[in-house]
Short mmCIF file of C-alpha atoms and ligand atoms in Angstrom, two decimals:
data_model
loop_
_atom_site.label_atom_id
_atom_site.label_comp_id
_atom_site.label_asym_id
_atom_site.label_seq_id
_atom_site.Cartn_x
_atom_site.Cartn_y
_atom_site.Cartn_z
CA MET A 608 13.57 4.38 1.03
CA MET A 609 11.78 7.14 -0.93
CA VAL A 610 12.48 9.70 -3.65
CA LEU A 611 10.12 12.60 -4.35
CA VAL A 612 9.50 12.84 -8.09
CA LEU A 613 8.06 15.86 -9.87
CA SER A 614 7.71 15.02 -13.53
CA GLY A 615 5.32 15.18 -16.43
CA PHE A 616 2.79 12.53 -17.35
CA ASP A 617 3.66 10.71 -20.58
CA PRO A 618 0.62 8.51 -21.37
CA SER A 619 2.85 6.21 -23.47
CA GLY A 620 4.80 5.27 -20.34
CA GLY A 621 8.15 5.79 -22.03
CA ALA A 622 9.15 8.93 -20.15
CA GLY A 623 7.87 11.01 -17.26
CA MET A 624 6.29 9.78 -14.08
CA LEU A 625 5.43 6.27 -15.32
CA GLN A 626 9.06 5.71 -16.25
CA ASP A 627 10.40 7.34 -13.08
CA VAL A 628 8.35 4.97 -10.92
CA LYS A 629 9.54 1.90 -12.85
CA ILE A 630 13.21 2.87 -12.51
CA LEU A 631 12.96 3.60 -8.80
CA SER A 632 10.96 0.37 -8.29
CA ALA A 633 13.79 -1.53 -9.98
CA LEU A 634 15.99 -0.25 -7.12
CA GLY A 635 13.36 -1.10 -4.52
CA ILE A 636 12.70 2.59 -3.89
CA ARG A 637 9.20 4.04 -3.42
CA ALA A 638 8.43 7.15 -5.49
CA HIS A 639 6.31 9.92 -4.02
CA GLY A 640 4.96 11.43 -7.24
CA VAL A 641 3.62 14.91 -8.01
CA ILE A 642 2.68 15.48 -11.64
CA SER A 643 4.25 18.72 -12.93
CA ALA A 644 2.89 18.68 -16.47
CA LEU A 645 0.31 16.91 -18.60
CA THR A 646 1.28 15.94 -22.14
CA VAL A 647 -0.39 14.56 -25.21
CA GLN A 648 2.10 12.18 -26.80
CA ASN A 649 2.78 8.64 -27.92
CA GLU A 650 5.99 6.63 -28.36
CA GLU A 651 6.84 8.59 -31.51
CA LYS A 652 5.64 12.17 -31.07
CA VAL A 653 4.77 14.90 -28.53
CA PHE A 654 1.68 16.91 -29.50
CA SER A 655 1.16 19.27 -26.54
CA VAL A 656 2.25 20.09 -22.98
CA SER A 657 0.43 21.96 -20.22
CA PHE A 658 2.34 22.72 -17.04
CA ARG A 659 0.62 22.47 -13.69
CA ASP A 660 0.28 25.41 -11.34
CA TRP A 661 2.92 25.48 -8.56
CA GLU A 662 0.45 26.30 -5.74
CA GLU A 663 -1.53 23.14 -6.59
CA MET A 664 1.64 21.05 -6.61
CA LYS A 665 2.86 22.64 -3.37
CA ARG A 666 -0.31 21.54 -1.57
CA GLU A 667 0.40 17.94 -2.62
CA ILE A 668 4.08 18.14 -1.61
CA GLU A 669 3.40 19.67 1.83
CA VAL A 670 1.50 16.64 3.12
CA LEU A 671 4.21 14.17 2.07
CA THR A 672 7.25 13.05 4.06
CA PRO A 673 10.05 15.57 3.52
CA PRO A 674 12.35 13.95 0.93
CA ARG A 675 16.13 13.44 1.15
CA VAL A 676 16.36 13.19 -2.66
CA ILE A 677 14.15 14.88 -5.26
CA LYS A 678 14.03 14.15 -8.99
CA VAL A 679 12.61 16.86 -11.24
CA GLY A 680 11.63 16.03 -14.83
CA LEU A 681 9.46 18.06 -17.16
CA ALA A 682 8.40 21.10 -15.10
CA ARG A 683 8.45 24.86 -15.21
CA PRO A 684 12.11 25.74 -14.33
CA GLU A 685 11.06 27.92 -11.35
CA VAL A 686 9.78 24.69 -9.71
CA VAL A 687 13.44 23.84 -8.97
CA LYS A 688 13.87 27.16 -7.10
CA ASN A 689 10.59 26.62 -5.22
CA LEU A 690 11.71 23.12 -4.17
CA ARG A 691 15.06 24.47 -3.00
CA GLU A 692 13.23 27.00 -0.79
CA MET A 693 11.01 24.21 0.62
CA PHE A 694 13.84 21.71 1.11
CA PRO A 695 17.18 23.56 1.49
CA ASP A 696 19.05 20.36 2.48
CA SER A 697 17.56 17.91 -0.01
CA THR A 698 19.53 16.64 -3.02
CA ILE A 699 17.83 17.78 -6.21
CA VAL A 700 18.45 16.02 -9.53
CA TRP A 701 16.95 17.96 -12.43
CA ASN A 702 16.55 16.30 -15.82
CA VAL A 703 16.35 19.27 -18.19
CA VAL A 704 14.06 18.53 -21.11
CA LEU A 705 14.48 21.34 -23.63
CA GLU A 706 13.16 19.31 -26.51
CA SER A 707 11.72 15.84 -26.81
CA SER A 708 13.66 13.29 -28.78
CA SER A 709 10.97 13.85 -31.42
CA GLY A 710 11.84 17.57 -31.55
CA PHE A 711 8.96 19.07 -29.54
CA ARG A 712 10.14 22.24 -27.73
CA PHE A 713 9.35 21.84 -24.01
CA GLN A 714 11.18 24.63 -22.17
CA ASP A 715 12.60 28.07 -22.64
CA LEU A 716 16.39 28.13 -22.74
CA GLY A 717 16.74 31.38 -20.80
CA GLU A 718 14.48 30.17 -18.01
CA VAL A 719 16.43 26.93 -17.64
CA ARG A 720 19.70 28.85 -17.50
CA GLU A 721 18.35 31.05 -14.71
CA PHE A 722 17.45 28.16 -12.42
CA THR A 723 20.17 25.50 -12.90
CA SER A 724 22.11 26.64 -9.81
CA TYR A 725 19.20 25.64 -7.52
CA ALA A 726 19.69 21.94 -8.37
CA ASP A 727 22.58 19.82 -7.06
CA TYR A 728 22.82 17.94 -10.36
CA VAL A 729 21.45 18.90 -13.78
CA VAL A 730 21.21 16.06 -16.29
CA LEU A 731 21.14 17.06 -19.94
CA ASN A 732 22.64 16.04 -23.24
CA ASN A 733 25.54 17.60 -25.11
CA GLU A 734 23.43 19.85 -27.33
CA GLU A 735 21.40 21.10 -24.38
CA ALA A 736 24.53 21.70 -22.27
CA LYS A 737 26.06 23.83 -25.05
CA ARG A 738 22.87 25.90 -25.39
CA VAL A 739 22.28 26.36 -21.64
CA GLY A 740 25.97 27.08 -20.97
CA GLU A 741 28.22 24.73 -18.98
CA HIS A 742 27.91 24.62 -15.17
CA GLU A 743 29.86 22.55 -12.63
CA ASN A 744 26.72 20.70 -11.50
CA PHE A 745 25.99 19.43 -15.02
CA ILE A 746 25.91 15.70 -15.76
CA VAL A 747 26.20 15.67 -19.53
CA THR A 748 25.13 12.64 -21.54
CA GLY A 749 26.56 11.76 -24.92
CA GLY A 750 23.41 12.96 -26.73
CA HIS A 751 22.21 11.23 -29.85
CA GLU A 752 25.60 10.90 -31.55
CA LYS A 753 25.94 8.14 -34.10
CA ASP A 754 29.11 6.65 -32.58
CA ASP A 755 29.13 3.31 -30.75
CA ARG A 756 30.06 4.70 -27.33
CA ILE A 757 27.93 6.47 -24.76
CA ARG A 758 29.91 9.12 -22.91
CA VAL A 759 28.80 10.79 -19.67
CA ARG A 760 30.80 13.53 -18.03
CA TYR A 761 30.55 15.26 -14.67
CA ARG A 762 33.26 17.77 -13.81
CA GLU A 763 36.59 15.91 -14.44
CA LEU A 764 34.88 12.49 -14.53
CA VAL A 765 34.27 10.96 -17.97
CA ILE A 766 32.71 7.50 -18.16
CA GLU A 767 32.37 5.69 -21.46
CA ILE A 768 30.47 2.47 -22.13
CA SER A 769 29.50 0.76 -25.36
CA ARG A 770 26.24 2.08 -26.71
CA VAL A 771 23.19 -0.17 -27.10
CA PRO A 772 22.26 0.50 -30.74
CA GLY A 773 19.02 2.40 -31.32
CA GLU A 774 17.20 5.49 -30.11
CA PHE A 775 14.92 4.92 -27.10
CA HIS A 776 12.16 7.27 -26.00
CA GLY A 777 12.66 8.06 -22.31
CA THR A 778 16.41 7.48 -21.97
CA GLY A 779 17.24 10.80 -20.32
CA CYS A 780 14.30 10.50 -17.97
CA ALA A 781 15.23 6.94 -16.97
CA PHE A 782 18.92 7.80 -16.57
CA SER A 783 18.27 10.78 -14.28
CA SER A 784 15.83 8.78 -12.15
CA ALA A 785 18.43 6.04 -11.81
CA ILE A 786 20.99 8.61 -10.63
CA ALA A 787 18.46 9.94 -8.10
CA GLY A 788 17.78 6.37 -6.95
CA PHE A 789 21.44 5.52 -6.40
CA LEU A 790 21.99 8.85 -4.59
CA ALA A 791 19.10 7.86 -2.30
CA LEU A 792 21.02 4.59 -1.70
CA ASN A 793 23.92 6.78 -0.51
CA TYR A 794 26.14 6.22 -3.55
CA PRO A 795 28.59 9.09 -4.09
CA VAL A 796 27.56 10.95 -7.24
CA GLU A 797 30.39 9.50 -9.39
CA GLU A 798 29.32 5.96 -8.42
CA ALA A 799 25.65 6.84 -8.86
CA ILE A 800 26.40 7.94 -12.44
CA ARG A 801 28.39 4.78 -13.17
CA ALA A 802 25.71 2.50 -11.69
CA ALA A 803 22.93 4.35 -13.51
CA MET A 804 24.74 3.84 -16.83
CA GLU A 805 25.07 0.13 -16.18
CA LEU A 806 21.41 -0.16 -15.16
CA LEU A 807 20.31 1.69 -18.31
CA ARG A 808 22.42 -0.66 -20.43
CA LYS A 809 20.68 -3.68 -18.90
CA ILE A 810 17.29 -2.11 -19.59
CA LEU A 811 18.08 -0.96 -23.13
CA GLU A 812 19.36 -4.45 -23.99
CA ARG A 813 15.79 -5.62 -23.27
CA SER A 814 14.12 -2.66 -25.04
CA SER A 815 13.05 -1.77 -28.57
CA SER A 816 12.10 1.87 -29.37
CA VAL A 817 11.03 2.81 -25.83
CA VAL A 818 12.90 2.31 -22.55
CA GLU A 819 11.12 -0.89 -21.45
CA THR A 820 12.01 -1.03 -17.76
CA GLU A 821 9.05 -3.34 -17.21
CA LYS A 822 11.05 -6.09 -18.97
CA LEU A 823 13.80 -5.79 -16.38
CA LEU A 824 11.24 -5.79 -13.54
CA ARG A 825 9.50 -8.90 -14.82
CA ASP A 826 12.84 -10.74 -14.81
CA TRP A 827 12.34 -11.08 -11.06
CA HIS A 828 10.15 -14.06 -11.99
CA LYS A 829 13.25 -15.91 -13.24
CA TYR A 830 14.68 -15.75 -9.73
CA ASP A 831 11.33 -16.78 -8.26
CA VAL A 832 10.89 -19.79 -10.58
CA LEU A 833 14.39 -21.20 -9.96
CA ASN A 834 14.21 -20.44 -6.23
CA THR A 835 10.80 -22.16 -5.97
CA LEU A 836 12.09 -25.26 -7.77
CA ASP A 837 15.26 -25.49 -5.68
CA GLU A 838 13.30 -24.96 -2.46
CA ILE A 839 10.71 -27.67 -3.19
CA LEU A 840 13.18 -30.21 -4.62
CA PRO A 841 13.83 -32.00 -1.27
CA GLU A 842 10.09 -32.82 -1.03
CA PHE A 843 10.13 -34.41 -4.50
CA LEU A 844 13.31 -36.33 -3.62
CA GLU A 845 11.72 -37.62 -0.44
CA ILE A 846 8.87 -39.35 -2.34
CA GLY A 847 11.14 -40.11 -5.30
CA PRO A 848 11.50 -43.85 -4.58
CA LEU A 849 7.72 -44.11 -5.18
CA THR A 850 7.41 -41.69 -8.10
CA VAL A 851 10.58 -41.54 -10.24
CA PRO A 852 10.18 -43.59 -13.48
CA GLU A 853 12.94 -45.44 -15.37
CA VAL A 854 13.55 -42.50 -17.73
CA GLY A 855 13.88 -40.11 -14.83
CA GLN A 856 11.57 -37.41 -13.53
CA ASN A 857 11.38 -33.68 -14.10
CA VAL A 858 9.59 -30.82 -12.42
CA SER A 859 8.95 -28.09 -15.00
CA TYR A 860 7.78 -24.66 -13.81
CA ALA A 861 7.21 -21.94 -16.41
CA LEU A 862 7.62 -18.16 -16.35
CA PRO A 863 4.16 -16.49 -16.47
CA TRP A 864 4.65 -15.49 -20.14
CA ALA A 865 6.43 -18.71 -21.28
CA GLN A 866 6.09 -19.70 -24.92
CA SER A 867 9.40 -21.56 -25.32
CA GLU A 868 10.92 -24.48 -23.42
CA TYR A 869 13.77 -22.13 -22.47
CA GLU A 870 11.31 -20.02 -20.50
CA VAL A 871 10.53 -23.02 -18.33
CA GLY A 872 12.57 -23.85 -15.22
CA LYS A 873 13.51 -27.52 -14.86
CA PHE A 874 16.23 -29.85 -13.55
CA PRO A 875 18.62 -30.58 -16.45
CA GLY A 876 19.68 -34.24 -16.20
CA ARG A 877 16.42 -34.95 -14.37
CA ILE A 878 15.75 -36.55 -10.96
CA ARG A 879 17.02 -40.15 -10.98
CA LEU A 880 17.04 -43.14 -8.64
CA LYS A 881 20.49 -44.13 -7.41
CA GLU A 882 20.69 -47.11 -5.04
CA GLY A 883 17.05 -46.62 -4.12
CA LYS A 884 17.43 -42.89 -3.40
CA ALA A 885 16.17 -40.05 -5.59
CA VAL A 886 18.84 -37.54 -6.54
CA ALA A 887 18.78 -34.48 -8.81
CA VAL A 888 21.65 -34.32 -11.29
CA SER A 889 21.70 -30.49 -11.25
CA CYS A 890 20.13 -27.36 -9.76
CA ALA A 891 17.13 -25.73 -11.40
CA SER A 892 17.86 -23.97 -14.68
CA PHE A 893 16.15 -22.62 -17.82
CA ARG A 894 18.64 -24.34 -20.09
CA ASP A 895 17.90 -27.47 -22.21
CA ARG A 896 14.80 -28.60 -23.95
CA SER A 897 12.53 -31.00 -22.07
CA HIS A 898 9.42 -33.18 -22.47
CA THR A 899 7.80 -31.79 -19.33
CA ALA A 900 8.65 -28.22 -20.39
CA ARG A 901 7.07 -28.87 -23.79
CA MET A 902 3.94 -30.21 -22.09
CA THR A 903 3.82 -27.16 -19.85
CA ILE A 904 3.98 -24.58 -22.65
CA THR A 905 1.38 -26.58 -24.60
CA MET A 906 -0.96 -26.57 -21.61
CA MET A 907 -0.30 -22.82 -21.13
CA ARG A 908 -1.50 -22.11 -24.67
CA PHE A 909 -4.99 -23.01 -23.40
CA TYR A 910 -4.66 -22.30 -19.66
CA PRO A 911 -1.83 -19.78 -19.04
CA TYR A 912 -2.08 -20.22 -15.26
CA MET A 913 -1.21 -23.96 -15.50
CA ARG A 914 2.56 -23.42 -15.24
CA CYS A 915 3.82 -26.72 -13.80
CA THR A 916 4.16 -30.32 -15.07
CA VAL A 917 5.74 -33.32 -13.33
CA ASN A 918 6.02 -36.82 -14.78
CA VAL A 919 5.49 -39.76 -12.41
CA ARG A 920 6.02 -43.50 -12.87
CA TYR A 921 2.85 -45.32 -13.89
CA ARG A 922 1.06 -47.44 -11.28
CA LYS A 923 -2.54 -48.53 -11.86
CA GLU A 924 -3.35 -47.85 -8.22
CA TYR A 925 -2.05 -44.26 -8.52
CA VAL A 926 -4.54 -43.54 -11.31
CA GLU A 927 -7.40 -45.27 -9.44
CA ARG A 928 -6.72 -43.27 -6.26
CA ALA A 929 -6.51 -40.05 -8.27
CA ARG A 930 -9.93 -40.73 -9.79
CA LYS A 931 -11.40 -41.74 -6.42
CA LYS A 932 -10.12 -38.50 -4.86
CA GLY A 933 -11.76 -36.35 -7.52
CA LEU A 934 -8.76 -35.49 -9.72
CA LYS A 935 -9.51 -34.99 -13.40
CA VAL A 936 -7.81 -37.91 -15.19
CA TYR A 937 -7.33 -38.35 -18.95
CA HIS A 938 -6.26 -41.67 -20.45
CA TYR A 939 -4.00 -41.12 -23.46
CA ASP A 940 -4.36 -43.92 -25.96
CA ARG A 941 -1.04 -43.92 -27.85
CA SER A 942 -2.48 -46.32 -30.43
CA LYS A 943 -4.70 -43.48 -31.66
CA GLU A 944 -1.69 -41.20 -32.28
CA PRO A 945 -1.53 -40.34 -36.02
CA GLU A 946 1.57 -41.65 -37.81
CA GLU A 947 2.69 -38.14 -38.81
CA ILE A 948 2.61 -37.07 -35.16
CA ARG A 949 4.51 -40.15 -34.01
CA GLU A 950 7.20 -39.53 -36.59
CA LYS A 951 7.78 -35.88 -35.67
CA GLU A 952 10.24 -35.42 -32.79
CA GLY A 953 8.59 -33.94 -29.71
CA GLN A 954 5.08 -33.74 -31.21
CA SER A 955 3.50 -36.60 -29.22
CA MET A 956 3.41 -34.59 -26.01
CA VAL A 957 1.80 -31.66 -27.80
CA TRP A 958 -0.81 -33.84 -29.52
CA MET A 959 -1.55 -35.63 -26.22
CA ILE A 960 -2.25 -32.38 -24.35
CA GLU A 961 -4.36 -31.01 -27.21
CA ARG A 962 -6.47 -34.20 -27.29
CA ALA A 963 -6.97 -34.19 -23.53
CA ILE A 964 -8.11 -30.56 -23.50
CA SER A 965 -10.39 -30.95 -26.50
CA GLU A 966 -12.13 -33.92 -24.81
CA LEU A 967 -12.20 -32.64 -21.22
CA LYS A 968 -12.90 -28.99 -22.14
CA SER A 969 -10.93 -28.08 -18.99
CA PRO A 970 -7.38 -28.57 -17.68
CA PRO A 971 -6.62 -32.19 -16.70
CA ASP A 972 -4.95 -32.88 -13.34
CA LEU A 973 -3.41 -36.06 -14.77
CA ILE A 974 -2.74 -37.58 -18.18
CA TYR A 975 -1.51 -41.17 -18.26
CA ASN A 976 -0.77 -43.92 -20.72
CA GLU A 977 0.30 -47.55 -20.40
CA GLY A 978 3.56 -48.73 -22.01
CA TRP A 979 3.92 -48.56 -25.81
CA TRP A 980 6.67 -49.79 -28.26
CA GLY A 981 9.76 -48.83 -26.26
CA LYS A 982 7.92 -46.06 -24.44
CA GLU A 983 7.61 -46.36 -20.66
CA ALA A 984 4.11 -46.11 -19.22
CA MET A 985 3.77 -42.66 -17.65
CA ILE A 986 1.63 -40.34 -15.53
CA ARG A 987 1.89 -36.58 -15.99
CA VAL A 988 0.56 -34.29 -13.27
CA PHE A 989 -0.37 -30.67 -14.01
CA GLY A 990 -0.96 -27.65 -11.80
CA ARG A 991 -0.44 -23.90 -11.23
CA ASN A 992 2.87 -24.41 -9.42
CA PRO A 993 5.15 -27.17 -8.03
CA LYS A 994 3.50 -27.08 -4.59
CA GLU A 995 0.06 -27.77 -6.05
CA VAL A 996 1.40 -30.60 -8.25
CA LEU A 997 3.19 -32.13 -5.27
CA GLU A 998 -0.08 -32.15 -3.33
CA LYS A 999 -1.83 -33.97 -6.22
CA ILE A 1000 0.99 -36.54 -6.37
CA LYS A 1001 0.75 -37.12 -2.61
CA LEU A 1002 -3.00 -37.75 -3.05
CA MET A 1003 -2.13 -40.51 -5.56
CA LEU A 1004 0.44 -42.07 -3.21
CA LYS A 1005 -1.84 -42.13 -0.19
CA GLU A 1006 -4.14 -45.17 0.27
C1 LIG B 908 6.47 13.75 -19.61
C2 LIG B 908 7.72 13.68 -20.43
N1 LIG B 908 8.92 13.87 -19.83
C3 LIG B 908 10.05 13.81 -20.56
C4 LIG B 908 10.00 13.57 -21.91
C5 LIG B 908 11.25 13.50 -22.73
O1 LIG B 908 11.34 12.18 -23.26
P1 LIG B 908 12.21 11.97 -24.56
O2 LIG B 908 11.68 12.86 -25.56
O3 LIG B 908 12.28 10.52 -24.91
O4 LIG B 908 13.63 12.43 -24.10
P2 LIG B 908 14.63 11.59 -23.20
O5 LIG B 908 13.87 11.15 -21.94
O6 LIG B 908 15.03 10.41 -24.03
O7 LIG B 908 15.73 12.52 -22.91
C6 LIG B 908 8.74 13.36 -22.52
N2 LIG B 908 8.65 13.13 -23.84
N3 LIG B 908 7.61 13.42 -21.76
C1 3NM B 909 11.37 -39.00 -21.36
C2 3NM B 909 10.08 -38.52 -20.77
N1 3NM B 909 8.84 -38.76 -21.41
C3 3NM B 909 7.82 -38.27 -20.67
C4 3NM B 909 6.38 -38.40 -21.02
O1 3NM B 909 5.58 -37.75 -20.35
O2 3NM B 909 6.09 -39.18 -21.93
S1 3NM B 909 8.38 -37.51 -19.25
C5 3NM B 909 9.98 -37.87 -19.56
C6 3NM B 909 11.10 -37.60 -18.60
C7 3NM B 909 11.12 -36.16 -18.14
O3 3NM B 909 11.35 -35.40 -19.27
P1 3NM B 909 12.20 -34.09 -19.37
O4 3NM B 909 13.34 -34.10 -18.40
O5 3NM B 909 12.63 -34.10 -20.82
O6 3NM B 909 11.20 -33.02 -19.04
#
């Protein structure tokens, strides 16, 4: 699936081509991109614009696959007419950008008015629509009104959704690319508008002053973490009778940017032994705090790629085999734990990891301790991901 995009280059990534590509990627659509203008701007202000020459752009377009859907952003208005002559049957969505949200004047009103009929859909805000003069192919957004509803209208259709508070650089650009994307997915235009509004809401809920589509894209990792844990669970259950300790076992696998226990996937309720069989109380989830999650985010403070921790019951022979097979083992002496650490809930795990790293000067494969005042002896195994940790555990189990 592809959409041809002709839009300006906004080095801040909030609008223009960089934003168009992110939006279309969020829909799994490849963008063929031809830059139509270069700008000097940042998230707050536009300083200058220089439009590219059509003949140059045409040479780039001619060698590409003819597009079914075209999105036009910041470009000389006659570009829309030129595209119509090149692709009479393509659907053209034109995001008119008269002025930037910071007030920089991009395009001449009269020129825009002359070329709107060459596009199938023209996306612009209320103020722009009034100045250009209404046309039946206009998709008019609610502009920068202060009320708490966003209103989009197209012919007789009016769709209203609650507004995400704030002004976001790149909203119009992102919205029009989303419409183009849904049209490429064969949505009728009314449904494409509705879906684009919902997608923008989801993105703006994750954004601050710029449309941060990258935050929506990175959320794919949440699916990947939970899917990875659920997929590998049967292998941990299979060896569970040899590895699950009294307190239960957990497999914690963190998101790449995790700094909180709630950004670490785990099995709430843990893996437990029931009549000699290992069972998981629940599916993988980000909810709940967790010892293994806390160990993981502590380890990631020093080695961000070490995203997985599993606790295993202590057996002397497990530790000996680990050492013999070349794993890096750290013995945690709980008796050396300072009183103030012992007294603070959840701090032991942190202190233990910090000690291990400061002594080993590299990530440990295992940290273990024998039993201590009501604390079960324990082995913790660390790695990049659950598969790697499972392999280390299997090394310990094997004679
Ligand atoms: C290259 C480029 N294209 C479009 C814009 C307009 O962005 P913005 O000013 O944030 O307006 P909306 O996209 O929110 O309508 C730009 N600044 N640069
Ligand atoms: C209770 C407990 N202590 C551990 C230690 O390593 O000392 S591991 C553990 C059980 C697993 O913990 P969770 O489900 O909270 O991650």
